[in-house]
Amino acid sequence: MKRQKYSAFSLLRNAFSHHEKWRQAWCHPEPRKSYDVVIVGGGGHGLATAYYLAREHGARNVAVLEKGWIGGGNTGRNTTIVRSNYLWTEAALLYEKSMQLWEGLSADLNYNVMFSQRGVYNLGHSLQDMREIERRVTANRLNGIDAEVVTPREIKAAIGIINTSRDARYPILGASLQKRGGVARHDAVAWGFARAADSLGVDIIQNCEVTGLDVVNGRIEGVQTNRGPIQSGRVGVVVAGHASVLAAMAGIRLPIESHPLQAYVSEPLKPVLDTVVMSGAVHGYISQSDKGELVVGAGIDAYNGYGQRGSFQTIEHAMQAIVELFPVFSRVRMLRQWGGIVDVTPDACPIIGGTPVEGLYFNCGWGTGGFKATPGSGWVFAHTIAHDAPHELNAPFGLERFTTGALIDEHGAAAVAH
Ligand code: FAD
Ligand code: PYC
């Protein structure tokens, strides 16, 4: 299939054609015998990595291998909150790089990822919460990131339907607000990166599961797949909740626990909530999608597992939290529930870099918060693979920090209980 070139006239031409005649946005090539770089995992991070490898580093012989369909993992299962208000400088700079890429992403990809900077509130319900919020806002500002502390009165003025009563079980004492934060359309992010990578010559191969990593004398030589072996001297693994499974194929044990994380959407409503509200204390967060559904999430399910479902008590807990914050939603009917598998590290920060196997790189451990990092993660991982060395932004996030002890504790800023 011929690769697409996009022009200002494509939209007009397609508007007048029947949709069956639309050309596919990316090709479906058969895997070649070998590639310069193989990326395992066709989520947002893997596709972004391939795109930036091609665009920033001139790589042309690149494949993305996806066991299912692109964006079918956590990329298509998350609640799409984007923010960069992390506590420590190392994390703040990495997430802020991503925020800056988000701000130009639709134009860069020539694909509307529906990035909507509608603001993100992180609520505080105790004096300790408020001290933590003030500390984080100050740290954010020192790193040049927009952040402010807002009072219950200001929160109520902005979000009329929120419950700021002092009599609530967990009264709202204030919040941090990042106005540049918001949401994006998750599928569009995968599709936009896929189309752009494809147009730069990247092979996107779906239904291609990696079943083994070929390591010879401490070097990666290729991968085994359900569609045959593929040779490559450079392999980047970006498989979110399945990172430990892939690492084990190369004899590596990662400091990662895999947990289900659930989300829910309601029946569609008229616009009632034009911002994002998160509360780590009551364990719930909520926004309203452009379709009108309330998009709701909670903390992780406490047990380890690979089932993309989640347990009933977490559903109950999340609904209690949301109804406590927004009593008006008590009569809304929920429509769908699902889970994704998140890979949580001991310091709630990602692992992005090389491994003891030469030519084998891992990008994982984003846990409950990697959607917001999609462009930034792909950008630094592409640099790492192209140069066989980390970019200064991801240098602190190497696997070695778990032996040197240079951990970056972001449990608080992760804002989701785990
Ligand atoms: P994925 O999109 O999971 O992509 C990995 C891909 O690897 C998958 O498509 C999978 O099929 C493929 N794969 C696995 N094994 C193999 C194999 N052997 N061979 C080939 N392919 C393989 N983050 C935020 O920033 N904001 C949020 O609001 C937010 N909410 C969330 C809510 C939920 C319910 C969940 C589950 C996660 C949430 N996250 C959020 C986290 C975020 O979704 C992830 O960190 C991020 O999407 C990870 O992207 P990825 O591309 O690394 O992973
Ligand atoms: O990291 O902002 C976040 C988040 C929200 C919901 C899940 N993760």
Short mmCIF file of C-alpha atoms and ligand atoms in Angstrom, two decimals:
data_model
loop_
_atom_site.label_atom_id
_atom_site.label_comp_id
_atom_site.label_asym_id
_atom_site.label_seq_id
_atom_site.Cartn_x
_atom_site.Cartn_y
_atom_site.Cartn_z
CA MET A 1 0.00 0.00 0.00
CA LYS A 2 1.27 3.45 -0.90
CA ARG A 3 2.18 5.67 2.05
CA GLN A 4 -0.03 8.71 2.55
CA LYS A 5 0.95 12.29 1.92
CA TYR A 6 -1.40 14.81 3.49
CA SER A 7 -2.28 18.19 2.12
CA ALA A 8 -4.78 20.91 2.87
CA PHE A 9 -6.96 19.44 0.13
CA SER A 10 -7.20 15.94 1.69
CA LEU A 11 -10.02 16.99 4.02
CA LEU A 12 -11.98 18.58 1.20
CA ARG A 13 -11.48 15.59 -1.12
CA ASN A 14 -12.51 13.10 1.60
CA ALA A 15 -15.51 15.21 2.58
CA PHE A 16 -16.99 14.61 -0.85
CA SER A 17 -16.11 10.91 -1.12
CA HIS A 18 -18.00 8.04 0.46
CA HIS A 19 -16.17 6.82 3.57
CA GLU A 20 -15.49 3.38 2.04
CA LYS A 21 -13.22 5.18 -0.41
CA TRP A 22 -11.15 6.86 2.27
CA ARG A 23 -7.53 5.78 2.13
CA GLN A 24 -6.25 4.08 5.25
CA ALA A 25 -4.28 6.33 7.59
CA TRP A 26 -1.40 3.87 7.93
CA CYS A 27 -0.24 0.79 6.01
CA HIS A 28 -0.44 -2.82 7.15
CA PRO A 29 2.91 -4.19 5.97
CA GLU A 30 4.21 -7.72 6.43
CA PRO A 31 7.16 -7.76 8.85
CA ARG A 32 10.57 -7.58 7.15
CA LYS A 33 13.40 -9.93 8.13
CA SER A 34 15.34 -7.14 9.80
CA TYR A 35 15.10 -3.52 10.95
CA ASP A 36 17.58 -0.99 12.31
CA VAL A 37 15.26 -0.43 15.29
CA VAL A 38 12.35 -2.50 16.58
CA ILE A 39 9.90 -0.92 19.04
CA VAL A 40 7.83 -3.46 20.98
CA GLY A 41 4.42 -2.06 21.93
CA GLY A 42 2.08 0.04 19.80
CA GLY A 43 0.66 2.25 22.53
CA GLY A 44 1.07 6.01 22.48
CA HIS A 45 4.60 5.81 23.90
CA GLY A 46 5.83 3.25 21.36
CA LEU A 47 4.28 5.10 18.42
CA ALA A 48 5.64 8.44 19.65
CA THR A 49 9.10 6.87 20.00
CA ALA A 50 8.98 5.62 16.41
CA TYR A 51 7.74 8.99 15.16
CA TYR A 52 10.50 10.98 16.89
CA LEU A 53 13.13 8.40 15.83
CA ALA A 54 12.12 9.07 12.23
CA ARG A 55 11.54 12.80 12.51
CA GLU A 56 14.28 13.93 14.89
CA HIS A 57 16.95 11.34 14.20
CA GLY A 58 16.39 10.44 10.55
CA ALA A 59 15.76 6.74 11.26
CA ARG A 60 13.88 5.16 8.37
CA ASN A 61 14.15 1.43 8.93
CA VAL A 62 11.96 1.19 12.05
CA ALA A 63 9.13 -1.18 13.00
CA VAL A 64 6.55 -0.97 15.77
CA LEU A 65 5.34 -4.45 16.78
CA GLU A 66 1.95 -4.54 18.51
CA LYS A 67 0.41 -7.78 19.77
CA GLY A 68 -3.16 -6.49 19.40
CA TRP A 69 -4.28 -3.24 17.83
CA ILE A 70 -2.55 0.11 18.29
CA GLY A 71 -3.83 2.06 21.28
CA GLY A 72 -5.69 -1.01 22.62
CA GLY A 73 -3.64 -1.06 25.85
CA ASN A 74 -3.56 1.67 28.49
CA THR A 75 -3.45 4.37 25.82
CA GLY A 76 -7.07 3.61 24.95
CA ARG A 77 -8.11 2.85 28.54
CA ASN A 78 -6.99 5.87 30.51
CA THR A 79 -8.84 8.92 31.80
CA THR A 80 -6.65 11.27 29.68
CA ILE A 81 -5.57 13.75 32.37
CA VAL A 82 -2.56 15.82 31.32
CA ARG A 83 -0.59 17.97 33.78
CA SER A 84 3.04 18.61 34.70
CA ASN A 85 2.78 19.60 38.38
CA TYR A 86 5.29 17.06 39.75
CA LEU A 87 7.28 17.78 42.91
CA TRP A 88 10.91 17.03 42.15
CA THR A 89 12.89 18.89 39.50
CA GLU A 90 13.81 15.71 37.61
CA ALA A 91 10.16 14.69 37.16
CA ALA A 92 8.83 18.22 36.72
CA LEU A 93 11.19 18.90 33.81
CA LEU A 94 10.34 15.63 32.09
CA TYR A 95 6.56 16.11 32.37
CA GLU A 96 6.87 19.78 31.44
CA LYS A 97 8.76 18.82 28.25
CA SER A 98 5.78 16.64 27.49
CA MET A 99 3.34 19.47 28.24
CA GLN A 100 5.18 21.71 25.80
CA LEU A 101 4.98 19.03 23.11
CA TRP A 102 1.24 18.63 23.82
CA GLU A 103 0.79 22.34 23.26
CA GLY A 104 1.94 22.01 19.65
CA LEU A 105 1.00 18.38 19.00
CA SER A 106 -2.11 18.72 16.82
CA ALA A 107 -0.26 21.09 14.50
CA ASP A 108 2.91 18.99 14.56
CA LEU A 109 1.08 15.76 13.66
CA ASN A 110 -1.47 17.54 11.46
CA TYR A 111 -4.03 15.53 13.45
CA ASN A 112 -6.47 16.90 16.01
CA VAL A 113 -5.64 15.20 19.32
CA MET A 114 -8.29 17.39 20.99
CA PHE A 115 -5.91 18.67 23.65
CA SER A 116 -8.08 20.83 25.89
CA GLN A 117 -6.31 22.92 28.55
CA ARG A 118 -9.32 23.21 30.84
CA GLY A 119 -7.31 23.18 34.10
CA VAL A 120 -6.68 20.46 36.70
CA TYR A 121 -7.58 20.84 40.38
CA ASN A 122 -5.88 18.60 42.97
CA LEU A 123 -8.00 18.93 46.11
CA GLY A 124 -6.74 19.07 49.69
CA HIS A 125 -8.92 17.78 52.54
CA SER A 126 -6.64 18.08 55.57
CA LEU A 127 -3.98 20.45 56.89
CA GLN A 128 -1.37 17.90 55.86
CA ASP A 129 -2.81 17.81 52.30
CA MET A 130 -2.67 21.62 52.16
CA ARG A 131 0.93 21.74 53.36
CA GLU A 132 1.84 19.23 50.67
CA ILE A 133 -0.06 21.25 48.04
CA GLU A 134 1.68 24.50 49.04
CA ARG A 135 5.06 22.80 48.93
CA ARG A 136 4.36 21.34 45.50
CA VAL A 137 3.00 24.59 44.05
CA THR A 138 6.13 26.42 45.27
CA ALA A 139 8.37 23.74 43.79
CA ASN A 140 6.46 23.87 40.49
CA ARG A 141 6.88 27.63 40.26
CA LEU A 142 10.60 27.38 40.97
CA ASN A 143 10.74 25.06 37.95
CA GLY A 144 8.83 27.56 35.78
CA ILE A 145 5.61 25.48 35.81
CA ASP A 146 2.27 27.29 36.20
CA ALA A 147 0.66 26.37 39.51
CA GLU A 148 -1.40 28.14 42.13
CA VAL A 149 -3.09 27.43 45.44
CA VAL A 150 -6.83 28.15 45.40
CA THR A 151 -9.29 28.53 48.27
CA PRO A 152 -12.63 26.70 48.71
CA ARG A 153 -14.38 29.95 47.77
CA GLU A 154 -12.43 30.16 44.49
CA ILE A 155 -13.09 26.48 43.79
CA LYS A 156 -16.83 26.95 44.35
CA ALA A 157 -16.86 30.03 42.11
CA ALA A 158 -15.24 28.04 39.29
CA ILE A 159 -17.15 24.76 39.79
CA GLY A 160 -20.67 25.58 40.95
CA ILE A 161 -21.76 21.96 41.47
CA ILE A 162 -18.91 20.89 43.78
CA ASN A 163 -19.65 20.30 47.46
CA THR A 164 -17.53 22.71 49.52
CA SER A 165 -19.63 22.29 52.69
CA ARG A 166 -17.56 22.23 55.89
CA ASP A 167 -19.80 19.35 57.02
CA ALA A 168 -18.61 16.94 54.34
CA ARG A 169 -16.82 13.81 55.57
CA TYR A 170 -13.66 15.11 53.86
CA PRO A 171 -14.25 18.89 53.58
CA ILE A 172 -12.41 20.69 50.79
CA LEU A 173 -9.79 23.00 52.36
CA GLY A 174 -8.27 24.17 49.07
CA ALA A 175 -6.54 22.84 45.98
CA SER A 176 -3.65 23.25 43.62
CA LEU A 177 -4.66 24.40 40.16
CA GLN A 178 -2.66 23.97 37.00
CA LYS A 179 -4.49 25.96 34.36
CA ARG A 180 -2.42 24.57 31.48
CA GLY A 181 -3.43 21.04 32.49
CA GLY A 182 -6.42 19.32 30.94
CA VAL A 183 -7.37 16.35 28.81
CA ALA A 184 -6.80 15.00 25.29
CA ARG A 185 -8.51 12.42 23.12
CA HIS A 186 -6.57 9.20 23.79
CA ASP A 187 -7.37 7.27 20.57
CA ALA A 188 -6.52 10.29 18.47
CA VAL A 189 -3.10 10.45 20.12
CA ALA A 190 -2.33 6.88 19.04
CA TRP A 191 -3.78 7.42 15.57
CA GLY A 192 -2.05 10.77 15.07
CA PHE A 193 1.37 9.40 16.00
CA ALA A 194 0.73 6.27 13.90
CA ARG A 195 -0.22 8.21 10.81
CA ALA A 196 2.70 10.61 11.16
CA ALA A 197 5.21 7.79 11.81
CA ASP A 198 3.84 5.80 8.86
CA SER A 199 4.22 8.77 6.54
CA LEU A 200 7.92 8.89 7.55
CA GLY A 201 8.37 5.23 6.57
CA VAL A 202 7.84 3.44 9.91
CA ASP A 203 6.27 -0.04 9.60
CA ILE A 204 3.40 -0.42 12.06
CA ILE A 205 2.70 -4.12 12.44
CA GLN A 206 -0.40 -5.10 14.42
CA ASN A 207 -1.32 -8.62 15.58
CA CYS A 208 2.41 -9.28 16.02
CA GLU A 209 3.25 -10.51 19.50
CA VAL A 210 6.85 -10.62 20.67
CA THR A 211 7.35 -14.01 22.29
CA GLY A 212 11.10 -13.93 22.88
CA LEU A 213 14.14 -11.64 22.91
CA ASP A 214 17.28 -12.98 21.20
CA VAL A 215 20.21 -12.16 23.46
CA VAL A 216 23.62 -13.46 22.35
CA ASN A 217 26.78 -12.74 24.36
CA GLY A 218 25.10 -9.88 26.21
CA ARG A 219 23.81 -8.19 23.02
CA ILE A 220 20.32 -8.06 21.55
CA GLU A 221 20.15 -9.56 18.08
CA GLY A 222 16.43 -9.58 17.43
CA VAL A 223 13.03 -10.72 18.57
CA GLN A 224 10.88 -13.82 18.16
CA THR A 225 7.28 -13.13 17.21
CA ASN A 226 4.13 -15.08 16.39
CA ARG A 227 4.85 -14.03 12.79
CA GLY A 228 8.46 -15.26 12.76
CA PRO A 229 11.85 -13.94 13.88
CA ILE A 230 12.91 -10.35 13.20
CA GLN A 231 16.55 -9.27 13.45
CA SER A 232 17.55 -5.97 14.99
CA GLY A 233 20.54 -4.66 16.92
CA ARG A 234 18.40 -2.11 18.72
CA VAL A 235 15.16 -3.00 20.47
CA GLY A 236 13.06 -0.57 22.54
CA VAL A 237 10.42 -2.17 24.76
CA VAL A 238 7.39 0.01 25.70
CA VAL A 239 4.69 -2.39 26.86
CA ALA A 240 3.35 -0.70 30.04
CA GLY A 241 1.77 -3.37 32.32
CA HIS A 242 3.68 -6.18 30.59
CA ALA A 243 7.20 -4.77 31.07
CA SER A 244 8.15 -7.46 33.61
CA VAL A 245 7.03 -10.20 31.20
CA LEU A 246 9.23 -8.83 28.39
CA ALA A 247 12.17 -8.16 30.74
CA ALA A 248 12.06 -11.77 31.94
CA MET A 249 12.56 -12.86 28.31
CA ALA A 250 16.02 -11.23 28.53
CA GLY A 251 16.73 -12.55 32.03
CA ILE A 252 16.13 -9.14 33.65
CA ARG A 253 14.05 -8.63 36.82
CA LEU A 254 12.46 -5.18 36.98
CA PRO A 255 11.44 -3.44 40.23
CA ILE A 256 7.83 -3.28 39.05
CA GLU A 257 4.48 -4.42 40.38
CA SER A 258 1.58 -4.76 37.95
CA HIS A 259 -1.88 -3.76 39.19
CA PRO A 260 -5.28 -3.24 37.57
CA LEU A 261 -6.47 0.37 37.45
CA GLN A 262 -10.13 0.97 36.65
CA ALA A 263 -12.11 3.72 34.94
CA TYR A 264 -15.80 4.35 34.33
CA VAL A 265 -17.96 6.49 32.10
CA SER A 266 -21.53 7.63 32.68
CA GLU A 267 -24.38 8.15 30.31
CA PRO A 268 -23.81 11.36 28.32
CA LEU A 269 -24.97 14.58 29.97
CA LYS A 270 -25.19 18.15 28.83
CA PRO A 271 -22.03 20.10 29.69
CA VAL A 272 -21.85 20.45 33.50
CA LEU A 273 -18.15 20.19 34.33
CA ASP A 274 -15.61 22.15 32.30
CA THR A 275 -12.47 21.28 34.24
CA VAL A 276 -10.72 18.28 35.82
CA VAL A 277 -11.04 17.52 39.54
CA MET A 278 -8.83 15.03 41.37
CA SER A 279 -8.72 14.02 45.00
CA GLY A 280 -6.04 11.67 46.29
CA ALA A 281 -7.68 11.63 49.73
CA VAL A 282 -11.17 10.50 48.73
CA HIS A 283 -9.67 8.44 45.87
CA GLY A 284 -11.61 9.76 42.93
CA TYR A 285 -11.12 11.99 39.92
CA ILE A 286 -13.53 13.23 37.30
CA SER A 287 -13.86 15.19 34.08
CA GLN A 288 -16.50 15.40 31.36
CA SER A 289 -15.70 14.21 27.87
CA ASP A 290 -16.63 16.14 24.76
CA LYS A 291 -19.33 13.47 24.17
CA GLY A 292 -20.84 14.42 27.54
CA GLU A 293 -19.89 11.32 29.53
CA LEU A 294 -18.50 11.78 33.02
CA VAL A 295 -15.08 10.11 33.01
CA VAL A 296 -14.29 8.77 36.47
CA GLY A 297 -11.37 6.91 38.02
CA ALA A 298 -10.07 5.75 41.37
CA GLY A 299 -6.90 4.38 42.97
CA ILE A 300 -5.38 1.09 41.84
CA ASP A 301 -6.84 -2.25 42.80
CA ALA A 302 -4.64 -3.43 45.67
CA TYR A 303 -3.74 -6.88 44.30
CA ASN A 304 -1.32 -7.75 41.49
CA GLY A 305 -2.79 -9.14 38.28
CA TYR A 306 -3.08 -8.96 34.52
CA GLY A 307 -6.90 -9.06 34.19
CA GLN A 308 -8.15 -5.85 32.54
CA ARG A 309 -11.17 -5.71 34.83
CA GLY A 310 -10.77 -4.70 38.49
CA SER A 311 -12.73 -5.50 41.61
CA PHE A 312 -16.20 -4.43 42.70
CA GLN A 313 -15.15 -2.76 45.96
CA THR A 314 -13.01 -0.25 44.03
CA ILE A 315 -16.03 0.66 41.91
CA GLU A 316 -18.06 1.26 45.06
CA HIS A 317 -15.28 3.31 46.65
CA ALA A 318 -14.85 5.51 43.54
CA MET A 319 -18.58 6.16 43.27
CA GLN A 320 -18.76 7.11 46.97
CA ALA A 321 -15.91 9.56 46.43
CA ILE A 322 -17.52 11.20 43.40
CA VAL A 323 -20.96 11.48 45.02
CA GLU A 324 -19.34 13.00 48.10
CA LEU A 325 -17.64 15.65 45.96
CA PHE A 326 -20.60 16.12 43.59
CA PRO A 327 -23.89 15.11 45.30
CA VAL A 328 -25.72 16.20 42.14
CA PHE A 329 -24.24 13.18 40.30
CA SER A 330 -25.92 10.66 42.62
CA ARG A 331 -28.71 10.15 40.08
CA VAL A 332 -26.43 9.72 37.05
CA ARG A 333 -26.29 6.21 35.57
CA MET A 334 -22.91 4.68 34.85
CA LEU A 335 -22.54 3.18 31.41
CA ARG A 336 -19.25 1.28 31.18
CA GLN A 337 -16.37 0.09 33.35
CA TRP A 338 -12.98 -1.34 32.36
CA GLY A 339 -9.45 -1.81 33.65
CA GLY A 340 -5.89 -1.47 32.41
CA ILE A 341 -2.69 -2.92 33.85
CA VAL A 342 -0.33 -0.34 35.28
CA ASP A 343 3.34 -0.95 36.07
CA VAL A 344 4.18 0.71 39.38
CA THR A 345 7.81 1.29 40.51
CA PRO A 346 8.92 1.81 44.14
CA ASP A 347 9.32 5.60 43.63
CA ALA A 348 6.28 6.11 41.33
CA CYS A 349 8.58 7.27 38.53
CA PRO A 350 9.28 5.69 35.14
CA ILE A 351 12.30 3.70 34.02
CA ILE A 352 13.63 5.02 30.69
CA GLY A 353 16.99 3.86 29.43
CA GLY A 354 19.39 1.04 28.64
CA THR A 355 19.60 -2.34 30.32
CA PRO A 356 22.45 -4.75 31.11
CA VAL A 357 21.82 -6.15 27.58
CA GLU A 358 23.56 -4.05 24.91
CA GLY A 359 21.11 -2.57 22.41
CA LEU A 360 18.06 -3.36 24.57
CA TYR A 361 16.20 -0.39 26.05
CA PHE A 362 13.16 -0.24 28.34
CA ASN A 363 10.60 2.52 28.79
CA CYS A 364 8.15 1.51 31.52
CA GLY A 365 7.01 2.10 35.08
CA TRP A 366 4.73 5.03 34.24
CA GLY A 367 2.17 3.44 36.50
CA THR A 368 -1.06 5.36 36.76
CA GLY A 369 0.27 8.52 35.11
CA GLY A 370 1.94 7.96 31.74
CA PHE A 371 -0.69 9.24 29.33
CA LYS A 372 0.29 12.84 30.03
CA ALA A 373 3.89 11.89 29.28
CA THR A 374 3.20 10.28 25.88
CA PRO A 375 4.93 12.86 23.63
CA GLY A 376 7.76 13.61 26.08
CA SER A 377 8.40 9.93 26.76
CA GLY A 378 8.62 9.16 23.03
CA TRP A 379 10.87 12.16 22.50
CA VAL A 380 13.45 11.19 25.15
CA PHE A 381 13.27 7.47 24.37
CA ALA A 382 13.94 8.13 20.69
CA HIS A 383 16.99 10.17 21.70
CA THR A 384 18.16 7.39 24.03
CA ILE A 385 17.91 4.73 21.33
CA ALA A 386 19.39 6.89 18.57
CA HIS A 387 22.42 7.93 20.69
CA ASP A 388 22.71 4.82 22.84
CA ALA A 389 22.71 7.28 25.75
CA PRO A 390 19.96 9.07 27.64
CA HIS A 391 18.95 12.67 27.01
CA GLU A 392 19.65 14.85 30.07
CA LEU A 393 15.91 14.87 30.77
CA ASN A 394 15.70 11.11 31.22
CA ALA A 395 19.21 10.49 32.58
CA PRO A 396 17.91 10.44 36.21
CA PHE A 397 15.32 7.77 35.28
CA GLY A 398 17.71 4.88 34.57
CA LEU A 399 17.30 1.39 36.00
CA GLU A 400 20.51 1.89 38.01
CA ARG A 401 18.77 4.27 40.45
CA PHE A 402 17.34 1.23 42.21
CA THR A 403 20.87 0.14 43.12
CA THR A 404 22.46 3.58 43.67
CA GLY A 405 19.49 4.70 45.78
CA ALA A 406 18.95 7.93 43.79
CA LEU A 407 15.18 7.52 43.87
CA ILE A 408 12.77 10.33 42.89
CA ASP A 409 9.75 9.94 45.16
CA GLU A 410 6.66 11.14 43.29
CA HIS A 411 3.96 9.21 45.17
CA GLY A 412 2.30 12.46 46.24
CA ALA A 413 2.32 14.14 42.84
CA ALA A 414 1.11 10.95 41.17
CA ALA A 415 -2.22 11.98 42.75
CA VAL A 416 -3.67 8.47 42.38
CA ALA A 417 -3.50 6.12 45.34
CA HIS A 418 -1.06 3.21 44.99
P1 FAD B 1 0.02 0.94 26.30
O1 FAD B 1 -0.91 1.89 25.66
O2 FAD B 1 -0.51 -0.06 27.25
O3 FAD B 1 0.84 0.26 25.14
C1 FAD B 1 1.63 -0.90 25.34
C2 FAD B 1 1.30 -1.86 24.21
O4 FAD B 1 2.20 -2.96 24.29
C3 FAD B 1 -0.10 -2.43 24.30
O5 FAD B 1 -0.86 -1.99 23.18
C4 FAD B 1 0.11 -3.93 24.34
O6 FAD B 1 -0.85 -4.65 23.59
C5 FAD B 1 1.50 -4.07 23.75
N1 FAD B 1 2.20 -5.29 24.13
C6 FAD B 1 2.26 -5.88 25.35
N2 FAD B 1 2.98 -7.00 25.30
C7 FAD B 1 3.39 -7.14 24.00
C8 FAD B 1 4.15 -8.12 23.31
N3 FAD B 1 4.64 -9.21 23.93
N4 FAD B 1 4.38 -7.94 21.97
C9 FAD B 1 3.89 -6.84 21.31
N5 FAD B 1 3.13 -5.90 21.93
C10 FAD B 1 2.90 -6.06 23.26
N6 FAD B 1 -2.15 8.49 32.78
C11 FAD B 1 -2.28 9.85 32.79
O7 FAD B 1 -1.29 10.57 32.57
N7 FAD B 1 -3.49 10.44 33.01
C12 FAD B 1 -4.59 9.71 33.29
O8 FAD B 1 -5.68 10.27 33.48
C13 FAD B 1 -4.48 8.30 33.35
N8 FAD B 1 -5.54 7.54 33.66
C14 FAD B 1 -5.46 6.19 33.63
C15 FAD B 1 -6.61 5.45 33.87
C16 FAD B 1 -6.58 4.07 33.72
C17 FAD B 1 -7.84 3.28 33.98
C18 FAD B 1 -5.37 3.43 33.34
C19 FAD B 1 -5.31 1.93 33.17
C20 FAD B 1 -4.20 4.16 33.15
C21 FAD B 1 -4.24 5.54 33.28
N9 FAD B 1 -3.11 6.34 33.04
C22 FAD B 1 -3.21 7.71 33.05
C23 FAD B 1 -1.82 5.71 32.72
C24 FAD B 1 -1.59 5.67 31.22
O9 FAD B 1 -2.71 5.11 30.58
C25 FAD B 1 -0.35 4.86 30.85
O10 FAD B 1 0.75 5.22 31.65
C26 FAD B 1 0.04 5.09 29.40
O11 FAD B 1 -1.09 5.11 28.56
C27 FAD B 1 1.01 4.03 28.97
O12 FAD B 1 1.19 4.14 27.56
P2 FAD B 1 2.03 3.03 26.81
O13 FAD B 1 2.06 3.40 25.38
O14 FAD B 1 3.32 2.84 27.53
O15 FAD B 1 1.22 1.70 27.10
O1 PYC B 2 -1.68 11.01 36.55
O2 PYC B 2 -3.09 12.66 36.52
C1 PYC B 2 -2.83 11.47 36.57
C2 PYC B 2 -3.92 10.50 36.60
C3 PYC B 2 -5.21 10.78 36.66
C4 PYC B 2 -5.87 9.59 36.67
C5 PYC B 2 -4.98 8.59 36.58
N1 PYC B 2 -3.77 9.18 36.54
#
